[in-house]
XYZ file of C-alpha atoms in Angstrom:
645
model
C 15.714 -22.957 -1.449
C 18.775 -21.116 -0.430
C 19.424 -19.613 -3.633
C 15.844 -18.044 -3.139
C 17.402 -16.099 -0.299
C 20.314 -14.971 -2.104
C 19.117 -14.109 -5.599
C 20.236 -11.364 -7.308
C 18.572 -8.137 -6.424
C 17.935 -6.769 -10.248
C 15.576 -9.861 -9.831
C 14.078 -8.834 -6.718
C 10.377 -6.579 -7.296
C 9.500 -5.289 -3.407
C 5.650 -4.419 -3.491
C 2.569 -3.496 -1.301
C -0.967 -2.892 -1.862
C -2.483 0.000 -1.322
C -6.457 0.644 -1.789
C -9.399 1.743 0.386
C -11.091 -0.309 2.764
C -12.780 -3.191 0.691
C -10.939 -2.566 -2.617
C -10.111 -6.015 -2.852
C -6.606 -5.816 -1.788
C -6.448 -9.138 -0.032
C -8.544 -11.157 -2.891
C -6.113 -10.179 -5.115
C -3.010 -11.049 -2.698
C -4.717 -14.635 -2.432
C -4.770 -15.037 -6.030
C -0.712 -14.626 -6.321
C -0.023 -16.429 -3.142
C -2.107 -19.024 -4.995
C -0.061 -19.147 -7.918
C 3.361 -20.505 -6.073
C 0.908 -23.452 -4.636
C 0.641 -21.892 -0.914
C -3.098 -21.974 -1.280
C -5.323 -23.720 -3.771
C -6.425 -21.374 -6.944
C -10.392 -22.492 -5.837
C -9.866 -20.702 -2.411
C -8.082 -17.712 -3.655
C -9.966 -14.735 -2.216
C -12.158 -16.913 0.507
C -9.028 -18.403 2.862
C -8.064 -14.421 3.386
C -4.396 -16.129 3.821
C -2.752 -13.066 4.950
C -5.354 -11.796 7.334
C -3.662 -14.095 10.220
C -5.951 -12.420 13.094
C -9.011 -13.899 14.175
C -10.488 -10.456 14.272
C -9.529 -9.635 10.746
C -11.160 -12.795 9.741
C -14.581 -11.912 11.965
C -14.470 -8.654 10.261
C -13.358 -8.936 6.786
C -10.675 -6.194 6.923
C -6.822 -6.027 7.041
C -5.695 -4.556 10.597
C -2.176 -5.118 9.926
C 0.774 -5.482 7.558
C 1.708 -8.856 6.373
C 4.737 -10.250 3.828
C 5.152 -12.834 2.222
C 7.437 -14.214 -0.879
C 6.560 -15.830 -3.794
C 8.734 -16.776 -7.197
C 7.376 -15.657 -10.905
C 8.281 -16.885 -13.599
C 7.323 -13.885 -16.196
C 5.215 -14.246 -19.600
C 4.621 -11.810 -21.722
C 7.461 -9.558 -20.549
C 10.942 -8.193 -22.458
C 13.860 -10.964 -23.260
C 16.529 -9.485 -20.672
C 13.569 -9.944 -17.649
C 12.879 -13.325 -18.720
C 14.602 -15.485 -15.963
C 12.639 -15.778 -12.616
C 11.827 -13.069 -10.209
C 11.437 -13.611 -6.103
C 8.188 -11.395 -5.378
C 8.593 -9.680 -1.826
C 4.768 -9.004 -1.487
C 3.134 -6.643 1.855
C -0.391 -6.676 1.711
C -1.171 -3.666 3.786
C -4.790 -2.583 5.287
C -7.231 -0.115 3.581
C -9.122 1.198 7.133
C -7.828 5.131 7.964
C -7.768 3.683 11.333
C -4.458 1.517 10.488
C -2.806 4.009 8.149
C 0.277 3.912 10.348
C 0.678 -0.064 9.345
C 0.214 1.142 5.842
C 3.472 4.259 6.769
C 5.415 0.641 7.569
C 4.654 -1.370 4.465
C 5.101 1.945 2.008
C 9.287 2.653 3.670
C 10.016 -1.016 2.875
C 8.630 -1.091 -0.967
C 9.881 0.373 -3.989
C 6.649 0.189 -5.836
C 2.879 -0.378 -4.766
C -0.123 -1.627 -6.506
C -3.031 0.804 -6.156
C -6.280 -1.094 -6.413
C -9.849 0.634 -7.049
C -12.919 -0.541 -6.520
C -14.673 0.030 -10.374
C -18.293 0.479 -8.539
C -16.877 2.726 -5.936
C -14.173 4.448 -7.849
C -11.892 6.827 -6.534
C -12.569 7.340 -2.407
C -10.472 8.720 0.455
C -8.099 6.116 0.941
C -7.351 5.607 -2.416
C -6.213 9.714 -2.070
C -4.362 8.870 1.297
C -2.312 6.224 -0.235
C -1.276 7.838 -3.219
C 0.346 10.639 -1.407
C 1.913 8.007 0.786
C 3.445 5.997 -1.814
C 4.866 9.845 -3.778
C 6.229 10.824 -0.478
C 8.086 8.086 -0.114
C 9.096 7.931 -3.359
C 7.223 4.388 -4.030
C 6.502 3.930 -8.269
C 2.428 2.624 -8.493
C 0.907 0.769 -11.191
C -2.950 0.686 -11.194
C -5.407 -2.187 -10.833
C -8.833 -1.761 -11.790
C -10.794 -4.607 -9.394
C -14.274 -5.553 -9.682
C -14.737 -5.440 -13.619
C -17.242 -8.134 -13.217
C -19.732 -5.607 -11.031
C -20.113 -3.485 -13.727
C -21.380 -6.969 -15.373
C -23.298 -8.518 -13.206
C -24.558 -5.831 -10.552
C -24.474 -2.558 -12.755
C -25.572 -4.363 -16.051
C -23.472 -1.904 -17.716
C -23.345 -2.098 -21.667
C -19.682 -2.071 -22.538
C -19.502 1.218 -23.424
C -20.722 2.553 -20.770
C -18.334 0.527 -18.712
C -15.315 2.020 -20.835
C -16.349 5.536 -20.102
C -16.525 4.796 -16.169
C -13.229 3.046 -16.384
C -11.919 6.131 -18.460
C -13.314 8.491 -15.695
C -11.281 6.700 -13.222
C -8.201 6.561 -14.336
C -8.438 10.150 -15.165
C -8.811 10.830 -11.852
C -6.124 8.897 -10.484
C -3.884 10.532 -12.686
C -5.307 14.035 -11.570
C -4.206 12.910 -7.963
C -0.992 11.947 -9.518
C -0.771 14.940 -11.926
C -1.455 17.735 -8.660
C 1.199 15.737 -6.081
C 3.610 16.273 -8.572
C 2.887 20.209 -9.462
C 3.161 21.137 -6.058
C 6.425 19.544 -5.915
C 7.714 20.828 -8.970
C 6.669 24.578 -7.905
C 8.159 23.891 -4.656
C 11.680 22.930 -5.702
C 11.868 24.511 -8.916
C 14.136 27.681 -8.522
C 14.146 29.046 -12.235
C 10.197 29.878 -12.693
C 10.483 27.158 -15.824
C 8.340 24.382 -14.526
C 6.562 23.231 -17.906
C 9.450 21.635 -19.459
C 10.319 19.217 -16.251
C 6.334 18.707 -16.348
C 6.607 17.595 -20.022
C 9.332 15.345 -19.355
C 7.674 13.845 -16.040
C 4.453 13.197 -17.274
C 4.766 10.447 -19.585
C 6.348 7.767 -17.029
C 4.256 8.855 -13.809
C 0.611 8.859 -15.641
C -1.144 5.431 -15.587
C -1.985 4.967 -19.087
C -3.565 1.203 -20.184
C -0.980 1.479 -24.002
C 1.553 1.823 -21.476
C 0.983 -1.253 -19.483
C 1.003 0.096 -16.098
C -2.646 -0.505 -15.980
C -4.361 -3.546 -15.565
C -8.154 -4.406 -15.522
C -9.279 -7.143 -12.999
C -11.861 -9.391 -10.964
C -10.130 -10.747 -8.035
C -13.117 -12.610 -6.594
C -13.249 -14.690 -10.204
C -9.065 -14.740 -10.293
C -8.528 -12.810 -13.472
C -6.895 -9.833 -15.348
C -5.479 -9.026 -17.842
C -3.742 -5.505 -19.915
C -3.806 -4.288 -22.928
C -0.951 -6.363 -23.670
C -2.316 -9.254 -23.067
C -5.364 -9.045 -25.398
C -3.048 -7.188 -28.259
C -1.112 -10.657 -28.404
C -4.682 -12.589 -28.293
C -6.160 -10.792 -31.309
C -3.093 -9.694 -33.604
C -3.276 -12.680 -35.211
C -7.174 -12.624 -36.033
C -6.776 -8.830 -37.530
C -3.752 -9.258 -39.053
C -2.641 -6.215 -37.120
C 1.292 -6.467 -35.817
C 1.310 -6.750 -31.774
C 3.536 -3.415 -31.283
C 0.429 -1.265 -33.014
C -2.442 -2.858 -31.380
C -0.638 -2.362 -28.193
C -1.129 1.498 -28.818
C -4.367 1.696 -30.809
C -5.924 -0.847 -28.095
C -6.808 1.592 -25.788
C -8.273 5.216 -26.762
C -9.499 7.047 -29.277
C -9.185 4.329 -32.163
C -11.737 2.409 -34.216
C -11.491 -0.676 -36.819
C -12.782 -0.390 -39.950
C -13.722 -3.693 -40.398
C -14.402 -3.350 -44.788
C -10.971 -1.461 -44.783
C -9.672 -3.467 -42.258
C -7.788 -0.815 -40.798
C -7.374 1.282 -37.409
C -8.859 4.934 -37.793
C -9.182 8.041 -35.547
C -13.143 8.706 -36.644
C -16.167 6.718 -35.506
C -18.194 7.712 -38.655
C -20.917 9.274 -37.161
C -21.078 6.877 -33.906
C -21.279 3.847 -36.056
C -18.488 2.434 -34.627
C -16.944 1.561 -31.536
C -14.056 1.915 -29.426
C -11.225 -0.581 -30.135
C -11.027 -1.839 -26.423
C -14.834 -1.999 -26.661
C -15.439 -4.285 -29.925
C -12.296 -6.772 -28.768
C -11.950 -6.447 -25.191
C -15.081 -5.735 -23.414
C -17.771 -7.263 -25.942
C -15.941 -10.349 -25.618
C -15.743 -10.596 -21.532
C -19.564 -9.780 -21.388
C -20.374 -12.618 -23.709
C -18.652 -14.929 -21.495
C -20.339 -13.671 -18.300
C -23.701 -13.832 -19.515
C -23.149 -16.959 -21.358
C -22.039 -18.624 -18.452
C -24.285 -17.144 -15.568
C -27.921 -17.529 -17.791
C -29.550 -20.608 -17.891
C -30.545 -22.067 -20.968
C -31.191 -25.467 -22.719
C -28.335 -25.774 -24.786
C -25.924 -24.316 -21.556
C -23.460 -27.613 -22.141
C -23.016 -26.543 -25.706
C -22.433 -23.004 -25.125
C -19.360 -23.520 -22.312
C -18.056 -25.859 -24.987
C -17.803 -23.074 -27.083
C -16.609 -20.844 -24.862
C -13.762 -23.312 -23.721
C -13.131 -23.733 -27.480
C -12.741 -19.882 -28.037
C -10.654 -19.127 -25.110
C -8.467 -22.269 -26.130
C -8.047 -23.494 -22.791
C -8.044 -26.406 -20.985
C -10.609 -26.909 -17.703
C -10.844 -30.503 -16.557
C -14.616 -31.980 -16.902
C -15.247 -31.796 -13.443
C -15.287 -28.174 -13.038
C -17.003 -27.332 -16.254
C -20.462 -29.781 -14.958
C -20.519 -27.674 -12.504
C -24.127 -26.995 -10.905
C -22.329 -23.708 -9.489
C -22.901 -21.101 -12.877
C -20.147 -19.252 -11.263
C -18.060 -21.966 -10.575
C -17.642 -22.997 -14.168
C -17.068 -19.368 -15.266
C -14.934 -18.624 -12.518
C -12.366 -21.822 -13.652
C -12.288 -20.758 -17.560
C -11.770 -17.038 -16.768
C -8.310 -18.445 -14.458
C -7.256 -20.362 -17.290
C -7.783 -17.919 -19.699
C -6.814 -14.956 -17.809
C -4.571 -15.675 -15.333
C -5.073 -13.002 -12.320
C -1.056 -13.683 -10.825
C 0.541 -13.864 -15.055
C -1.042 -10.648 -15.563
C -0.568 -8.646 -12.441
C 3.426 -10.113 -11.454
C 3.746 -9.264 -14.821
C 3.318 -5.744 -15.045
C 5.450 -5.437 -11.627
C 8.329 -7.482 -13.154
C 8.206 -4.672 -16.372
C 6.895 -1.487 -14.796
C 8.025 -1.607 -11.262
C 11.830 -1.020 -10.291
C 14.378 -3.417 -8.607
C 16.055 -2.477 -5.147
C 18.930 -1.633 -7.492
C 17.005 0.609 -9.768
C 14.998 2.218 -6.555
C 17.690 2.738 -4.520
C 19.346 5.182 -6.231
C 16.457 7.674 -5.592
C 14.836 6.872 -2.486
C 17.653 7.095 -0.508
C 17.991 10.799 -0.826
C 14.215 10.925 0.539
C 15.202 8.171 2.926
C 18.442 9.058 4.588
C 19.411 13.104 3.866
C 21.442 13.243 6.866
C 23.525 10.571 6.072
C 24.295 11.968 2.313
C 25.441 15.445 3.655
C 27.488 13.677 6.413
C 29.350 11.656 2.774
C 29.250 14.836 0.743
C 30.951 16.390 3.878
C 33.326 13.860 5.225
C 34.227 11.196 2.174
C 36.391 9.068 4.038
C 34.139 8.587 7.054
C 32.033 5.441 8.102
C 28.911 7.286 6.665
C 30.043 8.263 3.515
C 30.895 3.914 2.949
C 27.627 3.092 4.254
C 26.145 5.931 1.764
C 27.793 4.749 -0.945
C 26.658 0.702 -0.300
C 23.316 1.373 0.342
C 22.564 3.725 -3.102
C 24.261 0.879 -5.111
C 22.915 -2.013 -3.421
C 25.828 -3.903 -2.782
C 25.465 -7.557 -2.164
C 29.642 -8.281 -1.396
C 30.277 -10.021 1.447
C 32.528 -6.993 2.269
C 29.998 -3.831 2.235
C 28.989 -3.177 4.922
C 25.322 -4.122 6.300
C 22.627 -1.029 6.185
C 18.962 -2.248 7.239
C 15.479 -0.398 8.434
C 13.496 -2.222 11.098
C 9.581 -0.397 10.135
C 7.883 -2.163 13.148
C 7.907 -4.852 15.829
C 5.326 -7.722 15.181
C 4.672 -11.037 16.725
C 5.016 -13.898 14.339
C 4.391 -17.583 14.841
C 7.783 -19.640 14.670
C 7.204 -23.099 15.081
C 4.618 -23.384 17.595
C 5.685 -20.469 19.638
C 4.957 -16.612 19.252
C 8.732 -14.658 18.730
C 9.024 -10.665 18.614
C 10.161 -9.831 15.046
C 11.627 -6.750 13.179
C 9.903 -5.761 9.659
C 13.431 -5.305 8.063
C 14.628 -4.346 4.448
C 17.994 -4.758 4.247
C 19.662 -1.595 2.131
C 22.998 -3.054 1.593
C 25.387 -6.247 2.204
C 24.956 -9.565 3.029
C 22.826 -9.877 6.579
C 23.878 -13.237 8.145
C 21.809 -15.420 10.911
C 23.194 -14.491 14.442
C 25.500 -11.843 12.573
C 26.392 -8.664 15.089
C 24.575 -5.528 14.419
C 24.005 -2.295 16.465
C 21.093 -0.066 16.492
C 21.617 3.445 15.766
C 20.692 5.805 18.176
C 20.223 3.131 20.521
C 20.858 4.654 24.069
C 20.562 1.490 26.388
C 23.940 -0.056 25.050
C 26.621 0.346 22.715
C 27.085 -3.090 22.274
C 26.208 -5.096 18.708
C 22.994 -7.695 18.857
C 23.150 -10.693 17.907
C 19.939 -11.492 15.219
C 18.251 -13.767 14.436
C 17.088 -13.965 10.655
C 13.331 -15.620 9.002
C 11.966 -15.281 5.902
C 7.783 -13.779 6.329
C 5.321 -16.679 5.092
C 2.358 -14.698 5.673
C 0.903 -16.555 8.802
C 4.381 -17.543 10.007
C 8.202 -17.175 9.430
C 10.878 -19.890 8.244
C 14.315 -19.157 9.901
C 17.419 -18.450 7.213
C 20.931 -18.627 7.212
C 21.096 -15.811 5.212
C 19.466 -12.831 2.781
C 21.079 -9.894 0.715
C 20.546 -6.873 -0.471
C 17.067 -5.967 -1.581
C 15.684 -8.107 0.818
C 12.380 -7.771 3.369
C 13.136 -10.150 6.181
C 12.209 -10.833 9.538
C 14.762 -10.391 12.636
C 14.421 -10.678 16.268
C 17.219 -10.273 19.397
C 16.350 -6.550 19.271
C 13.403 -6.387 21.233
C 15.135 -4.466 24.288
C 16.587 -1.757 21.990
C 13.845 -0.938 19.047
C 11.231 1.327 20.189
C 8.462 0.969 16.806
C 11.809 1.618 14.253
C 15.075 1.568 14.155
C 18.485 1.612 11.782
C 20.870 -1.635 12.027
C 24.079 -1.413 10.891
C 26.935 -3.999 10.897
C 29.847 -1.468 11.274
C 30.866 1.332 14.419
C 33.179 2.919 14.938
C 33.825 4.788 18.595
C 36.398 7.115 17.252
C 34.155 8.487 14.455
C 33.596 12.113 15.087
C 31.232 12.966 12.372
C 28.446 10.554 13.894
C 25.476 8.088 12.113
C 22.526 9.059 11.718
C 19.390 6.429 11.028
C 16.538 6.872 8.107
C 14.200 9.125 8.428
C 11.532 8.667 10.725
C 7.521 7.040 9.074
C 5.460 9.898 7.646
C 2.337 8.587 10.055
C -0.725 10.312 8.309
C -3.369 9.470 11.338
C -2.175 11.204 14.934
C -3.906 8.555 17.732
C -6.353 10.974 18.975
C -8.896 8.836 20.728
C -7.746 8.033 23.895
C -8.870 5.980 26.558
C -7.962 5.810 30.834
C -7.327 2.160 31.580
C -7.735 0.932 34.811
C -7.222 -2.917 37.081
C -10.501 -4.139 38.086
C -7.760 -5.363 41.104
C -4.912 -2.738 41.830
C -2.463 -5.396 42.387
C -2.214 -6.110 38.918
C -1.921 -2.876 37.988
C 1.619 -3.040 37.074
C 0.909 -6.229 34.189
C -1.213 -3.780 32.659
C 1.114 -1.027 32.743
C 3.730 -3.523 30.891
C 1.429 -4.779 28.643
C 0.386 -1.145 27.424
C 4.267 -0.111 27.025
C 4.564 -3.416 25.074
C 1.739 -2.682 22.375
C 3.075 0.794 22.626
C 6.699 -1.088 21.175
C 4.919 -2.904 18.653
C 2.273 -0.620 16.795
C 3.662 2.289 14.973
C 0.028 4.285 15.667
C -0.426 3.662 19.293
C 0.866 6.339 21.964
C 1.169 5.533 25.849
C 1.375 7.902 28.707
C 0.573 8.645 31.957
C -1.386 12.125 33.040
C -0.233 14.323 36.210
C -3.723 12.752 37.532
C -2.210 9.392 37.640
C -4.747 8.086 34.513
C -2.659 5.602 32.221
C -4.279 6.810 29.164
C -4.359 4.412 25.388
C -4.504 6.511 22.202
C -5.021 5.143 19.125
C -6.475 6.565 16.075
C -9.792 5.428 15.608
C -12.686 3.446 17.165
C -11.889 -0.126 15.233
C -8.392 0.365 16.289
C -9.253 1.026 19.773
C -11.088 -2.431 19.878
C -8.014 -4.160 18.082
C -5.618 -2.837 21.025
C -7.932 -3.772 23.669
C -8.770 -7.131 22.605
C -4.604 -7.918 22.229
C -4.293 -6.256 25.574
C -6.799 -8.533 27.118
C -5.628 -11.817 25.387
C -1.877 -11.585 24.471
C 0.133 -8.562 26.263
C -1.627 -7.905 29.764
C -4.295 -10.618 30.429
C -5.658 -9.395 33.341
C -9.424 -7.581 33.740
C -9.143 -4.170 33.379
C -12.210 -0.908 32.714
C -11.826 1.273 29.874
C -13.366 4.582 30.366
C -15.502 6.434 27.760
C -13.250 7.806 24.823
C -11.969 11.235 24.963
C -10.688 12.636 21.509
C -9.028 15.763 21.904
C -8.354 18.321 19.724
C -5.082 20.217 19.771
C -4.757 23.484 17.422
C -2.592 26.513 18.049
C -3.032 29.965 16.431
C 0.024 32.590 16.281
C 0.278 35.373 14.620
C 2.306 35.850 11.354
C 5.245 38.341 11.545
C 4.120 41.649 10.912
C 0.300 41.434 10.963
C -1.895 43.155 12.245
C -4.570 42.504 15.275
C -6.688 40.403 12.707
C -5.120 37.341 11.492
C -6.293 34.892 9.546
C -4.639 31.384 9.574
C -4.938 28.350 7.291
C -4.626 24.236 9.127
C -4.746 20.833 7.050
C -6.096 17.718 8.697
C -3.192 15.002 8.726
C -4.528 13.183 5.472
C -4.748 16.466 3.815
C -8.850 15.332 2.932
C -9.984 18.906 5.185
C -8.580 22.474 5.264
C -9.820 24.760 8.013
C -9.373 28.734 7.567
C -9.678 30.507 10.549
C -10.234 34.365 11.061
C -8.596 35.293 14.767
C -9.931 38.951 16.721
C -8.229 39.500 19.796
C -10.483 39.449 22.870
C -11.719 42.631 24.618
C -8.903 43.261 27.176
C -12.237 43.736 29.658
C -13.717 40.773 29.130
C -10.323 38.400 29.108
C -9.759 39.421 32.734
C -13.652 38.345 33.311
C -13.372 35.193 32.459
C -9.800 34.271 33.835
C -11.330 35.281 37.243
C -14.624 33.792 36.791
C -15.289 30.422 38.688
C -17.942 27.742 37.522
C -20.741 29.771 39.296
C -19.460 32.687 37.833
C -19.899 31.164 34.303
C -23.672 32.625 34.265
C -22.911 36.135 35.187
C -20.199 36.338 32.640
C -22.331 35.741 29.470
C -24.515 38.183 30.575
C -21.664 40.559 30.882
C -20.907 39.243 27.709
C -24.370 40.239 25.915
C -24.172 43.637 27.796
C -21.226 44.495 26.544
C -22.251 43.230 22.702
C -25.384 45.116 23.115
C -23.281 48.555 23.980
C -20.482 48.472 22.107
């Protein structure tokens, strides 16, 4: 509906998810595309609905960025948020190889989900991303995926289960907890860092009482937070909601003859609160459902009974065990209430985020407002921190990448836009900053992202991730759009900041025509690809070699295979990869001959310290005069001289 395009943008939540490869990220984006009726809830997880390539399909893994939006109607969540929320959702990919498509979802959120793996815990990725979404000042909430392997692979008793939970969220928040150190020793200028530390740390920690942590199985469609199960139980305890909310998770035990919640476990006799109500409960209900027995009717009755919900008869006689546990768990805990939920409370609106990511996102254009108040910059600034929707602010958006998308039954070349500010209108003029082919506005065109294909709008606002195309002759990868120039404006306007890319392409490839007449489709199709991913970098050697880079191996193969079938489509010979390694060493001011030097890898997961001598003057000159079949004579120079010196 139209209103869905225009809705207010303190009702607008703009999320990705973030994870390592195989977290789960795109089970659990089925689930909530499921719940607005896109997919059925049965094939949530299996139909992969965002994964639109045939080769993510093959391969099980996201290779790209995808949006889509959904509606929510929120639960359990404060009076003032009760009215519907439109969902702007990226599901991003979890390979290092396609970290730059995860750069392009992160600049057009405000917050992120960060999914982990319960078996795997905390990996690489799961590092990688978390910086990510802190640099660009993106607010997380946690999701704990695969609860059910620690059931049914790990046969974990629950308490055993609570401590590995417990060990990951601690270190999550250690990530968390050292990101934001480091900053606050970099910019603090007094030497009094623990008081800003105090303050910080309650609202950036992910803490379960909080409700910025939820538990889930993605591949059986449920979740739930502590929330959720303090509103299930109050009742039963006679415990107000508020309390168990706090005592839930922790520390706390029930003394079931006092009835009352203590801080002591009497000598290990009892349990953990989130242990006796939480956990005991869900491994009843897997093992009840999943072991065969003769009375296995009966005991699903019961279990419907319990969870008071209602499956239709047809699911529950089953002969799949996980079938019928798999449509109670859905009913009873709903995977899309619990999650949308928590991003409705926890994460911020374009209005809220605004405020604070655009000093991160566009410095320049703040000191240019600061400086010159009256000038076209310093309205833009002021529209795009406030997240004005008038019809008379001006238009501010951010085009992250250039993607294909399937309109109708044709393929169209699309911008990944957010729009910062204003009202962006189908076919409305906008230039391109820093566009140096043509001063002239461009005419756009304007779709709302359905996943696997785009709907064309009349219109969107503020707060909004969109679709536009008509810019594919001026947008190299990114690009700033505004609605307003002026050619008399001295003081200039500058575009965002460019993506923080934490993988350099650094295996590269020489492409050549199996027939040199078509070697100029292939050049075009390489400098298109080059346009449309943000981690792909084309050039041409002084041998004449048109050499691919890309940043991995699995990449590599993406790149050729849309090179083959959709850009170029001619034959072409790859030659043998060539990574390349680029590191310089200078010498710090004032040291002396011997100087040691420290390098980080791009995603920060490898530091290198390296201890520099200067070369024998002697031997230098050797080997800059040496030819190849010098090469042997100079290493025994080499040993001579070792052996003398």
């Amino acid at each position: 509906p139209a209103e869905f395009q225009t809705i207010n943008p303190s009702r607008v939540r703009n999320l990705c998810s973030l994870a390592h490869v195989d977290h789960g990220k795109t089970t659990l984006s089925d689930s909530l595309v499921s719940s607005n009726g896109i997919i059925p809830q049965r094939q949530a997880g299996k139909v992969r609905y965002l994964d639109s390539r045939d080769d993510e399909q093959e391969r099980c893994i996201t290779m790209k960025s995808s949006a889509i939006s959904l509606l929510h109607s929120p639960k359990l969540v404060p009076q003032h948020k009760m009215e519907s929320h439109r969902i702007d959702l990226i599901d991003s990919p979890g390979h290092v190889d396609f970290s730059a498509e995860v750069s392009t979802a992160v600049r057009l959120c405000d917050g992120a989900l960060v999914i982990v793996d319960c078996i795997e815990g905390v990996c690489t990725q799961t590092h990688t991303v978390l910086r990510q979404a802190w640099t660009e000042r993106v607010k997380p909430c946690l999701v704990l995926n695969k609860v059910d392997r620690l059931i049914t692979e790990l046969e974990m008793e629950p308490i055993d289960a609570y401590r590995r939970i417990c060990m990951i969220i601690e270190q999550v928040n250690a990530i968390t907890s050292g990101m934001q150190l480091k900053d606050l020793f970099q910019n603090d200028t007094n030497g009094d860092t623990q008081v800003q530390e105090d303050v910080e740390d309650e609202h950036l920690m992910f803490r379960p009482c909080a409700g910025n942590v939820i538990f889930a199985s993605a591949v059986d469609g449920w979740a739930f937070s502590v929330k959720n199960f303090a509103h299930l139980i109050s009742e039963r305890l006679g415990i107000d909601k508020r309390v168990l909310r706090q005592k839930l998770w922790g520390e706390f035990f029930y003394h079931p003859k006092d009835k009352k919640i203590i801080t002591n476990d009497l000598g290990g006799k009892l349990q953990p609160m989130f242990v006796q109500f939480v956990l005991r409960d869900l491994w009843r209900i897997y093992k009840m459902c999943l072991t065969d027995s003769d009375n296995y009717s009966e005991k699903i009755q019961k279990i419907v009974q319990m969870c008071q919900v209602d499956v239709p008869p047809r699911e529950l006689n089953s002969k799949d065990k996980r079938s019928v546990l798999q449509s109670i768990m859905c009913k009873w805990l709903p995977l899309a209430d619990a999650t949308l939920d928590m991003v409705v409370v926890h994460l911020p609106s374009p209005v809220e985020a605004q405020k604070y990511r655009m000093e991160y996102l566009w410095p320049e254009g703040k000191a240019l407002a600061q400086q010159h108040p009256d000038s076209l910059s310093a309205r833009c600034w002021r529209a795009v921190t406030e997240c004005h929707v008038s019809e008379e602010a001006p238009v501010v958006a951010y085009i992250a990448k250039m993607f294909m998308s399937e309109i109708g039954r044709q393929e169209r070349l699309l911008g990944f836009c957010r729009v910062f500010s204003g009202v962006l209108k189908d076919q409305a003029p906008m230039f391109v900053l820093d566009d140096r082919t043509s001063q002239e506005p461009h005419k756009t065109g304007l779709f709302t992202l359905m996943g696997r294909h785009a709907e064309p709008i009349s219109q969107t606002v503020a707060g909004s991730i969109c679709g536009v195309d008509g810019l594919s002759a001026s947008v190299l990868k990114t690009a700033t759009l505004c609605s307003l120039s002026d050619p008399n404006d001295q003081v200039g306007f500058p575009g965002l900041v460019n993506l923080d890319l934490q993988a350099a392409p650094i295996v590269c490839v020489a492409l050549e025509t199996t027939d040199p007449s078509e070697m100029h489709i292939l050049v075009d199709g390489m400098r298109r690809l080059n346009d449309l991913d943000p981690g792909v970098d084309f050039y041409v050697q002084s041998s004449g070699e048109h050499i691919l880079a890309t940043a991995g191996e699995v990449h590599l193969q993406r790149c050729l295979k849309d090179l083959r079938e959709r850009f170029a489509k001619v034959n072409f010979e790859v030659s043998e990869p060539i990574v390349s390694f680029f590191e310089t060493v200078v010498d710090a001011e004032g040291s002396s001959n011997t100087t040691s030097v420290e390098v980080q890898t791009s995603n920060k997961a490898i530091t290198l310290k390296l201890r520099v001598i200067p070369m024998h003057e002697e031997l230098a000159k050797c080997i800059a005069d040496a030819d190849d079949s010098d090469l042997a004579e100079v290493g025994s120079y080499a040993s001579i001289h070792e052996s003398t010196s």
